[in-house]
Short mmCIF file of C-alpha atoms and ligand atoms in Angstrom, two decimals:
data_model
loop_
_atom_site.label_atom_id
_atom_site.label_comp_id
_atom_site.label_asym_id
_atom_site.label_seq_id
_atom_site.Cartn_x
_atom_site.Cartn_y
_atom_site.Cartn_z
CA MET A 1 14.00 1.06 37.59
CA ARG A 2 10.82 3.10 37.15
CA THR A 3 8.64 1.61 34.48
CA THR A 4 5.08 2.71 35.07
CA ILE A 5 3.18 5.58 33.46
CA LEU A 6 0.40 7.26 35.44
CA VAL A 7 -2.38 8.54 33.18
CA THR A 8 -4.71 10.95 34.99
CA GLY A 9 -8.10 11.15 33.31
CA GLY A 10 -7.15 7.96 31.49
CA ALA A 11 -10.72 6.65 31.27
CA GLY A 12 -11.84 9.66 29.22
CA TYR A 13 -12.10 9.99 25.44
CA ILE A 14 -8.47 10.84 24.67
CA GLY A 15 -7.06 9.02 27.71
CA ALA A 16 -8.50 5.65 26.69
CA HIS A 17 -6.85 5.92 23.26
CA ILE A 18 -3.54 6.83 24.89
CA VAL A 19 -3.74 3.96 27.39
CA LEU A 20 -4.31 1.55 24.51
CA GLU A 21 -1.21 2.80 22.66
CA LEU A 22 0.85 2.63 25.87
CA LEU A 23 -0.18 -0.96 26.59
CA LYS A 24 0.49 -1.95 22.98
CA ALA A 25 3.96 -0.42 23.27
CA GLY A 26 4.70 -2.47 26.40
CA TYR A 27 4.32 0.16 29.14
CA SER A 28 2.79 -0.61 32.53
CA VAL A 29 -0.08 1.79 33.06
CA VAL A 30 -1.98 3.09 36.07
CA VAL A 31 -5.12 5.09 35.32
CA LEU A 32 -6.31 7.59 37.92
CA ASP A 33 -9.83 8.81 37.18
CA ASN A 34 -12.76 9.96 39.30
CA PHE A 35 -15.18 9.03 36.50
CA SER A 36 -16.82 12.45 36.64
CA ASN A 37 -17.05 12.33 32.84
CA SER A 38 -16.33 8.70 32.01
CA SER A 39 -16.82 5.12 33.12
CA LYS A 40 -14.62 2.11 33.84
CA GLN A 41 -16.03 0.51 30.70
CA SER A 42 -13.60 2.41 28.47
CA ILE A 43 -10.56 0.94 30.21
CA LEU A 44 -12.09 -2.54 30.38
CA ARG A 45 -12.51 -2.35 26.61
CA VAL A 46 -8.96 -1.04 26.20
CA ASN A 47 -7.69 -4.00 28.22
CA ARG A 48 -9.62 -6.33 25.93
CA LEU A 49 -8.20 -4.71 22.82
CA ALA A 50 -4.63 -4.69 24.12
CA LYS A 51 -4.88 -8.14 25.75
CA LYS A 52 -3.09 -6.51 28.66
CA THR A 53 -4.29 -4.83 31.83
CA ALA A 54 -4.07 -1.22 32.88
CA THR A 55 -4.55 -0.77 36.64
CA ILE A 56 -7.54 1.43 37.47
CA VAL A 57 -7.55 3.65 40.55
CA GLU A 58 -10.79 5.52 41.23
CA GLY A 59 -9.90 8.86 42.78
CA SER A 60 -9.18 12.51 42.16
CA ILE A 61 -5.99 14.38 41.32
CA SER A 62 -7.03 16.68 44.18
CA ASP A 63 -6.75 13.82 46.69
CA ARG A 64 -3.22 14.00 48.10
CA GLU A 65 -3.47 10.73 50.03
CA CYS A 66 -4.63 8.87 46.96
CA LEU A 67 -1.65 10.21 44.97
CA TYR A 68 0.77 9.28 47.76
CA LYS A 69 -0.60 5.73 47.73
CA ILE A 70 -0.11 5.45 43.97
CA PHE A 71 3.40 6.90 44.01
CA GLY A 72 4.28 4.71 46.99
CA ALA A 73 3.01 1.54 45.35
CA TYR A 74 4.14 1.90 41.72
CA GLU A 75 7.47 2.85 40.15
CA VAL A 76 6.04 5.80 38.21
CA SER A 77 8.49 7.31 35.72
CA ALA A 78 6.19 9.93 34.17
CA VAL A 79 2.68 11.30 34.43
CA LEU A 80 0.45 11.95 31.45
CA HIS A 81 -1.91 14.52 32.90
CA LEU A 82 -5.26 14.61 31.13
CA ALA A 83 -7.67 14.83 34.07
CA GLY A 84 -9.82 17.91 33.82
CA LEU A 85 -13.24 19.31 33.15
CA LYS A 86 -13.57 20.49 29.56
CA ALA A 87 -16.97 22.02 28.79
CA VAL A 88 -16.37 25.59 27.72
CA GLY A 89 -19.93 26.89 28.31
CA GLU A 90 -20.19 25.16 31.69
CA SER A 91 -16.87 26.69 32.77
CA SER A 92 -18.33 30.20 32.40
CA LYS A 93 -21.26 29.21 34.62
CA GLU A 94 -19.17 27.37 37.24
CA PRO A 95 -15.74 29.04 37.18
CA LEU A 96 -14.82 28.02 40.73
CA ARG A 97 -15.42 24.34 39.99
CA TYR A 98 -13.23 24.60 36.89
CA TYR A 99 -10.38 26.44 38.63
CA GLN A 100 -10.61 24.09 41.61
CA ASN A 101 -10.55 20.94 39.54
CA ASN A 102 -8.25 21.86 36.66
CA PHE A 103 -5.92 24.34 38.33
CA SER A 104 -5.82 23.53 42.06
CA GLY A 105 -6.00 19.80 41.27
CA THR A 106 -2.90 20.13 39.11
CA LEU A 107 -1.05 21.91 41.94
CA VAL A 108 -1.81 18.98 44.26
CA LEU A 109 -0.64 16.53 41.59
CA CYS A 110 2.63 18.41 41.00
CA GLU A 111 3.33 18.71 44.74
CA ALA A 112 2.84 14.97 45.18
CA MET A 113 5.06 14.24 42.17
CA ASP A 114 7.73 16.52 43.58
CA LYS A 115 7.58 14.80 46.97
CA PHE A 116 8.21 11.41 45.34
CA ASN A 117 10.87 12.87 43.03
CA ILE A 118 8.79 12.14 39.92
CA LYS A 119 9.55 15.13 37.75
CA ASN A 120 8.34 14.18 34.28
CA ILE A 121 4.94 15.38 33.14
CA VAL A 122 3.09 15.61 29.83
CA PHE A 123 0.19 18.04 30.10
CA SER A 124 -2.96 18.14 27.94
CA SER A 125 -3.31 21.76 26.98
CA SER A 126 -5.37 23.20 24.18
CA ALA A 127 -5.18 25.55 21.21
CA THR A 128 -7.71 27.54 23.21
CA VAL A 129 -4.74 29.18 25.03
CA TYR A 130 -4.04 31.13 21.82
CA GLY A 131 -7.47 32.85 21.96
CA GLU A 132 -8.00 34.85 18.77
CA PRO A 133 -4.76 34.05 16.89
CA ASP A 134 -2.71 36.93 15.50
CA LYS A 135 -1.84 34.81 12.44
CA ILE A 136 -2.47 31.31 11.11
CA PRO A 137 -1.04 28.71 10.93
CA ILE A 138 -0.41 29.05 14.66
CA THR A 139 3.13 28.41 15.84
CA GLU A 140 4.04 27.73 19.46
CA CYS A 141 5.46 31.28 19.66
CA SER A 142 2.08 32.88 18.99
CA GLN A 143 0.75 34.98 21.80
CA THR A 144 -1.15 33.12 24.54
CA GLY A 145 -3.23 34.13 27.52
CA ASN A 146 -5.96 36.04 25.76
CA THR A 147 -8.42 33.32 26.75
CA THR A 148 -12.15 33.88 26.65
CA ASN A 149 -13.50 31.44 29.24
CA PRO A 150 -12.45 29.86 32.58
CA TYR A 151 -11.72 26.51 30.92
CA GLY A 152 -9.18 28.13 28.61
CA THR A 153 -7.78 30.27 31.39
CA SER A 154 -7.30 27.19 33.61
CA LYS A 155 -5.20 25.61 30.84
CA TYR A 156 -3.16 28.80 30.47
CA MET A 157 -2.62 29.00 34.24
CA VAL A 158 -1.38 25.40 34.43
CA GLU A 159 1.03 26.10 31.57
CA ARG A 160 2.43 29.01 33.57
CA VAL A 161 2.80 26.89 36.71
CA LEU A 162 4.70 24.20 34.78
CA SER A 163 6.94 26.81 33.25
CA ASP A 164 7.75 28.32 36.66
CA LEU A 165 8.30 24.87 38.17
CA CYS A 166 10.79 23.94 35.44
CA ALA A 167 12.55 27.29 35.83
CA ALA A 168 12.89 26.79 39.58
CA ASP A 169 14.06 23.16 39.49
CA SER A 170 16.19 21.88 36.63
CA GLY A 171 15.22 18.30 37.53
CA TRP A 172 11.76 18.78 36.01
CA SER A 173 10.76 18.02 32.40
CA SER A 174 7.39 19.13 31.22
CA VAL A 175 5.91 18.66 27.76
CA VAL A 176 2.90 20.86 27.18
CA LEU A 177 0.87 19.50 24.28
CA ARG A 178 -1.56 21.98 22.76
CA TYR A 179 -4.24 19.89 21.08
CA PHE A 180 -6.20 21.29 18.17
CA ASN A 181 -9.58 19.56 17.56
CA PRO A 182 -9.44 15.84 18.42
CA VAL A 183 -12.09 13.74 16.65
CA GLY A 184 -12.56 10.15 15.46
CA ALA A 185 -12.20 6.90 17.35
CA HIS A 186 -10.17 3.72 17.43
CA LYS A 187 -10.82 1.67 14.28
CA SER A 188 -12.19 -1.27 16.32
CA GLY A 189 -15.29 0.82 17.12
CA LEU A 190 -14.89 -0.27 20.76
CA ILE A 191 -13.70 3.03 22.23
CA GLY A 192 -14.68 6.58 21.34
CA GLU A 193 -16.14 9.84 22.61
CA ASP A 194 -19.13 9.40 24.91
CA PRO A 195 -20.36 12.89 25.81
CA LYS A 196 -22.75 13.23 28.73
CA GLY A 197 -25.89 15.21 27.82
CA THR A 198 -26.13 17.24 24.65
CA PRO A 199 -22.73 17.57 22.98
CA CYS A 200 -21.32 21.06 22.40
CA ASN A 201 -18.64 20.17 19.88
CA LEU A 202 -19.25 19.78 16.16
CA VAL A 203 -18.44 16.13 15.45
CA PRO A 204 -20.18 14.59 18.51
CA TYR A 205 -23.28 16.68 17.73
CA LEU A 206 -23.21 15.73 14.07
CA LEU A 207 -22.97 12.03 15.06
CA GLN A 208 -26.07 12.38 17.22
CA VAL A 209 -27.95 13.90 14.29
CA ALA A 210 -26.84 10.93 12.19
CA VAL A 211 -28.24 8.39 14.70
CA GLY A 212 -31.46 10.37 15.11
CA LYS A 213 -30.84 11.63 18.66
CA GLN A 214 -30.87 15.25 17.43
CA THR A 215 -33.02 16.49 14.59
CA GLU A 216 -30.63 18.87 12.87
CA LEU A 217 -27.20 20.43 13.15
CA LYS A 218 -26.99 24.16 13.78
CA VAL A 219 -24.13 25.68 11.82
CA TYR A 220 -22.93 28.60 13.91
CA GLY A 221 -22.52 31.37 11.38
CA ASN A 222 -21.93 31.48 7.62
CA ASP A 223 -20.55 35.00 7.47
CA TYR A 224 -16.98 34.36 8.65
CA PRO A 225 -14.13 35.55 6.41
CA THR A 226 -13.44 31.96 5.27
CA ALA A 227 -13.89 30.33 1.85
CA ASP A 228 -17.50 29.22 2.50
CA GLY A 229 -18.29 31.52 5.43
CA THR A 230 -18.27 28.79 8.09
CA GLY A 231 -15.66 28.29 10.84
CA VAL A 232 -12.40 26.52 10.00
CA ARG A 233 -10.60 24.20 12.44
CA ASP A 234 -7.70 21.75 12.51
CA TYR A 235 -9.35 18.36 13.19
CA ILE A 236 -6.93 15.66 14.30
CA HIS A 237 -7.62 11.92 14.60
CA VAL A 238 -7.52 10.86 18.26
CA VAL A 239 -5.25 7.91 17.45
CA ASP A 240 -2.67 10.24 15.88
CA LEU A 241 -2.99 12.42 18.96
CA ALA A 242 -2.43 9.40 21.24
CA LYS A 243 0.69 8.46 19.29
CA GLY A 244 2.00 12.00 19.80
CA HIS A 245 1.94 11.31 23.55
CA LEU A 246 4.13 8.26 23.13
CA MET A 247 6.61 10.40 21.23
CA ALA A 248 6.50 12.96 24.06
CA LEU A 249 7.34 10.16 26.48
CA LYS A 250 10.20 9.09 24.24
CA LEU A 251 11.50 12.66 24.34
CA ILE A 252 11.46 12.46 28.13
CA GLU A 253 13.17 9.06 28.10
CA ASP A 254 15.88 10.30 25.72
CA LYS A 255 16.45 13.87 26.86
CA ALA A 256 15.15 14.55 30.38
CA PRO A 257 15.74 16.74 32.24
CA PHE A 258 15.18 19.55 29.73
CA GLY A 259 12.78 21.98 31.40
CA ILE A 260 9.62 22.92 29.56
CA ASP A 261 8.75 22.22 25.95
CA VAL A 262 5.52 23.41 24.32
CA ILE A 263 4.27 21.58 21.24
CA ASN A 264 1.22 21.91 18.99
CA LEU A 265 -0.52 18.68 18.06
CA GLY A 266 -2.50 19.35 14.90
CA THR A 267 -2.43 18.38 11.24
CA GLY A 268 -1.68 21.80 9.79
CA ARG A 269 -4.81 21.62 7.61
CA GLY A 270 -8.06 23.45 8.32
CA TYR A 271 -11.55 22.26 7.33
CA SER A 272 -14.75 24.30 7.41
CA VAL A 273 -17.97 23.13 9.05
CA LEU A 274 -19.48 22.55 5.60
CA GLU A 275 -16.47 20.48 4.54
CA ILE A 276 -16.91 18.32 7.64
CA ILE A 277 -20.61 17.79 6.92
CA ASP A 278 -19.81 16.97 3.30
CA ALA A 279 -17.03 14.49 4.20
CA PHE A 280 -19.32 12.84 6.73
CA GLN A 281 -22.18 12.46 4.25
CA LYS A 282 -19.89 11.05 1.55
CA GLU A 283 -18.13 8.60 3.84
CA THR A 284 -21.16 7.30 5.73
CA LEU A 285 -23.99 7.86 3.19
CA GLN A 286 -25.99 9.39 6.06
CA SER A 287 -27.77 12.65 5.38
CA ILE A 288 -27.20 15.45 7.88
CA PRO A 289 -29.97 18.08 7.98
CA PHE A 290 -28.56 21.45 9.03
CA ARG A 291 -29.46 25.11 9.21
CA TYR A 292 -27.45 28.28 9.71
CA THR A 293 -27.81 30.17 12.98
CA ASP A 294 -26.02 33.12 14.55
CA ARG A 295 -22.35 32.82 15.40
CA ARG A 296 -21.60 31.16 18.75
CA PRO A 297 -20.18 33.75 21.17
CA GLY A 298 -16.43 33.32 21.66
CA ASP A 299 -15.90 31.44 18.37
CA ILE A 300 -13.11 32.49 16.07
CA ALA A 301 -13.18 32.34 12.26
CA ALA A 302 -10.26 30.05 11.59
CA CYS A 303 -7.62 28.18 13.52
CA PHE A 304 -5.06 25.60 12.45
CA ALA A 305 -1.66 24.51 13.65
CA ASP A 306 1.80 24.90 12.30
CA PRO A 307 2.83 21.26 12.95
CA GLU A 308 6.53 21.64 12.07
CA TYR A 309 7.89 21.93 15.58
CA ALA A 310 6.16 18.66 16.57
CA TYR A 311 7.92 17.00 13.66
CA LYS A 312 11.28 18.48 14.54
CA ARG A 313 11.12 17.80 18.26
CA LEU A 314 9.05 14.60 18.46
CA ASN A 315 9.54 13.16 14.97
CA TRP A 316 5.74 12.99 14.88
CA ARG A 317 3.22 13.91 12.24
CA ALA A 318 -0.50 13.27 12.05
CA LYS A 319 -1.03 10.60 9.40
CA LEU A 320 -4.76 9.92 9.36
CA LYS A 321 -7.01 11.85 6.96
CA LEU A 322 -10.39 13.47 7.35
CA GLU A 323 -11.99 10.39 5.73
CA ASP A 324 -10.45 8.21 8.48
CA MET A 325 -11.72 10.58 11.16
CA VAL A 326 -15.33 10.58 9.98
CA ARG A 327 -15.41 6.86 9.12
CA ASP A 328 -13.99 5.83 12.50
CA ALA A 329 -16.20 8.28 14.41
CA TRP A 330 -19.23 6.87 12.62
CA ARG A 331 -18.22 3.27 13.27
CA TRP A 332 -17.98 4.04 16.99
CA GLN A 333 -21.28 5.94 17.09
CA SER A 334 -23.26 3.43 15.03
CA LYS A 335 -21.96 0.44 17.02
CA ASN A 336 -22.52 2.26 20.34
CA PRO A 337 -25.48 4.64 19.88
CA ASN A 338 -25.68 4.99 23.68
CA GLY A 339 -21.95 5.22 24.24
CA TYR A 340 -20.55 2.80 26.83
CA ASN A 341 -24.00 2.09 28.32
P1 LIG B 401 -12.81 13.61 28.96
O1 LIG B 401 -13.75 14.38 29.79
O2 LIG B 401 -13.34 12.51 28.13
O3 LIG B 401 -11.62 13.03 29.87
C1 LIG B 401 -11.18 13.69 31.03
C2 LIG B 401 -11.15 12.64 32.13
O4 LIG B 401 -10.70 13.26 33.34
C3 LIG B 401 -12.52 12.05 32.43
O5 LIG B 401 -12.42 10.64 32.43
C4 LIG B 401 -12.88 12.57 33.82
O6 LIG B 401 -13.68 11.66 34.54
C5 LIG B 401 -11.49 12.77 34.40
N1 LIG B 401 -11.40 13.75 35.49
C6 LIG B 401 -11.88 15.01 35.54
N2 LIG B 401 -11.53 15.59 36.70
C7 LIG B 401 -10.79 14.69 37.40
C8 LIG B 401 -10.14 14.70 38.65
N3 LIG B 401 -10.19 15.77 39.45
N4 LIG B 401 -9.46 13.61 39.04
C9 LIG B 401 -9.41 12.50 38.27
N5 LIG B 401 -10.03 12.43 37.07
C10 LIG B 401 -10.70 13.51 36.65
O7 LIG B 401 -12.01 14.65 28.05
P2 LIG B 401 -11.00 14.40 26.86
O8 LIG B 401 -11.63 14.93 25.63
O9 LIG B 401 -10.50 13.04 26.87
O10 LIG B 401 -9.86 15.42 27.26
C11 LIG B 401 -8.71 15.03 27.98
C12 LIG B 401 -7.87 16.26 28.29
O11 LIG B 401 -7.51 16.90 27.07
C13 LIG B 401 -8.59 17.30 29.14
O12 LIG B 401 -7.67 17.87 30.03
C14 LIG B 401 -9.04 18.32 28.11
O13 LIG B 401 -9.18 19.59 28.67
C15 LIG B 401 -7.89 18.27 27.12
N6 LIG B 401 -8.29 18.72 25.78
C16 LIG B 401 -9.35 18.11 25.17
C17 LIG B 401 -9.74 18.55 23.91
C18 LIG B 401 -10.93 17.92 23.22
O14 LIG B 401 -11.43 18.50 22.26
N7 LIG B 401 -11.41 16.76 23.62
C19 LIG B 401 -9.06 19.61 23.28
C20 LIG B 401 -7.97 20.18 23.93
C21 LIG B 401 -7.59 19.73 25.19
C1 LIG B 402 -14.19 24.16 21.34
C2 LIG B 402 -13.88 25.14 22.43
C3 LIG B 402 -12.39 25.05 22.77
C4 LIG B 402 -12.04 23.62 23.18
C5 LIG B 402 -12.45 22.68 22.05
C6 LIG B 402 -12.25 21.25 22.42
C7 LIG B 402 -15.51 26.95 22.24
C8 LIG B 402 -15.72 28.38 21.90
N1 LIG B 402 -14.26 26.48 22.01
O1 LIG B 402 -13.39 24.45 20.21
O2 LIG B 402 -12.08 25.92 23.83
O3 LIG B 402 -10.65 23.49 23.43
O4 LIG B 402 -13.85 22.86 21.75
O5 LIG B 402 -13.11 20.85 23.42
O6 LIG B 402 -16.40 26.27 22.71
N2 LIG B 402 -19.98 24.27 15.29
C9 LIG B 402 -21.21 24.35 14.68
N3 LIG B 402 -22.27 23.70 15.24
C10 LIG B 402 -22.16 22.98 16.40
C11 LIG B 402 -20.89 22.90 17.03
C12 LIG B 402 -19.81 23.58 16.46
O7 LIG B 402 -21.35 24.98 13.62
O8 LIG B 402 -23.16 22.41 16.87
C13 LIG B 402 -18.80 24.92 14.65
C14 LIG B 402 -18.12 25.96 15.52
O9 LIG B 402 -18.67 27.22 15.31
C15 LIG B 402 -16.66 25.84 15.02
C16 LIG B 402 -16.53 24.36 14.62
O10 LIG B 402 -17.85 23.90 14.41
O11 LIG B 402 -16.48 26.61 13.87
C17 LIG B 402 -15.85 23.51 15.67
O12 LIG B 402 -16.51 23.70 16.91
P1 LIG B 402 -16.18 22.79 18.19
O13 LIG B 402 -16.18 21.37 17.81
O14 LIG B 402 -17.09 23.21 19.29
O15 LIG B 402 -14.68 23.16 18.55
P2 LIG B 402 -14.02 24.60 18.80
O16 LIG B 402 -14.99 25.67 18.83
O17 LIG B 402 -12.89 24.74 17.85
#
């Protein structure tokens, strides 16, 4: 019987939290990561926390031989596919690298899976595929494809490939999870987000201001049509997000083959930038100096999920609150001011 889960990109921020939940739930796990944006340390810490061992394979999803070796050696029942480059600004400067890694790499992965008759995949997509939403909360039926950068377009293209693959072969089951804004860290403070260079996203940047690595937070625009003028997003605790993946696996175990299913993973609640700063200051008693600047190109005013389909299909809801997100993020950052180094 096949019992192993392959997690591509499993050493990354979200992957490490998923691997921990998988090990705790009794799965055997193989992590495939090329460490382009992570280190082995995250998985070594996960192993410590779980008191179990995930196997680490250093390699790329674009390396066919490496995939063949893994699928030949382990009884893989499903692939959780997180491997990818994710910096939006960088993707506009290096589109070929992003399409090569995120899109072509996924084609190689799917071909190898097909060859070994492994036809269950959970794909890490993003709310970015919705572009500027026509209405909020965003349901899975909202229009997609109006993406504004190569990163987002690569996610949209992979979604289309998975859809076509499932239409062509009824043996495939593919769960596309559209994440909203993952933040926070495991409550142990041992694993968390470790961005390389200057972070682009709000919470990692805010954490660096709090530990003195950045002097102030720039709030990108206070003239949006939102309650306080700043951008509104659906922040979701990374541990809730990880648990959503286990429910997606359960769906596969119970119902496969079912073709493609597309599911939002969000809380259904939006918070503005000022609300995030306020929650952070209250929870951690750290002061966050900030100033307003122009809007960031490509940003939208407000975005949050309709989480009902996730509840219906996966029996999953996000449980952790904003206070948990900021407290856990701060615990990670203050215990590891230099990340895993
Ligand atoms: P991350 O960069 O921390 O993790 C991605 C991992 O993939 C890294 O460990 C990296 O080394 C690895 N990787 C990249 N290319 C690879 C390749 N060709 N072969 C093998 N490994 C490779 O990012 P994350 O925040 O954990 O995101 C995980 C996934 O979720 C990504 O696909 C990302 O696009 C998606 N996602 C993330 C967010 C977010 O806000 N963090 C939001 C929506 C979707
Ligand atoms: C961004 C990406 C999105 C990607 C997601 C997760 C853009 C345009 N969008 O989403 O494609 O899927 O990250 O990686 O980059 N903000 C500030 N100051 C900062 C940083 C952010 O005010 O220093 C504001 C933003 O304007 C936004 C909110 O904080 O209103 C959240 O921003 P961010 O964390 O970057 O996430 P998104 O823009 O939602």
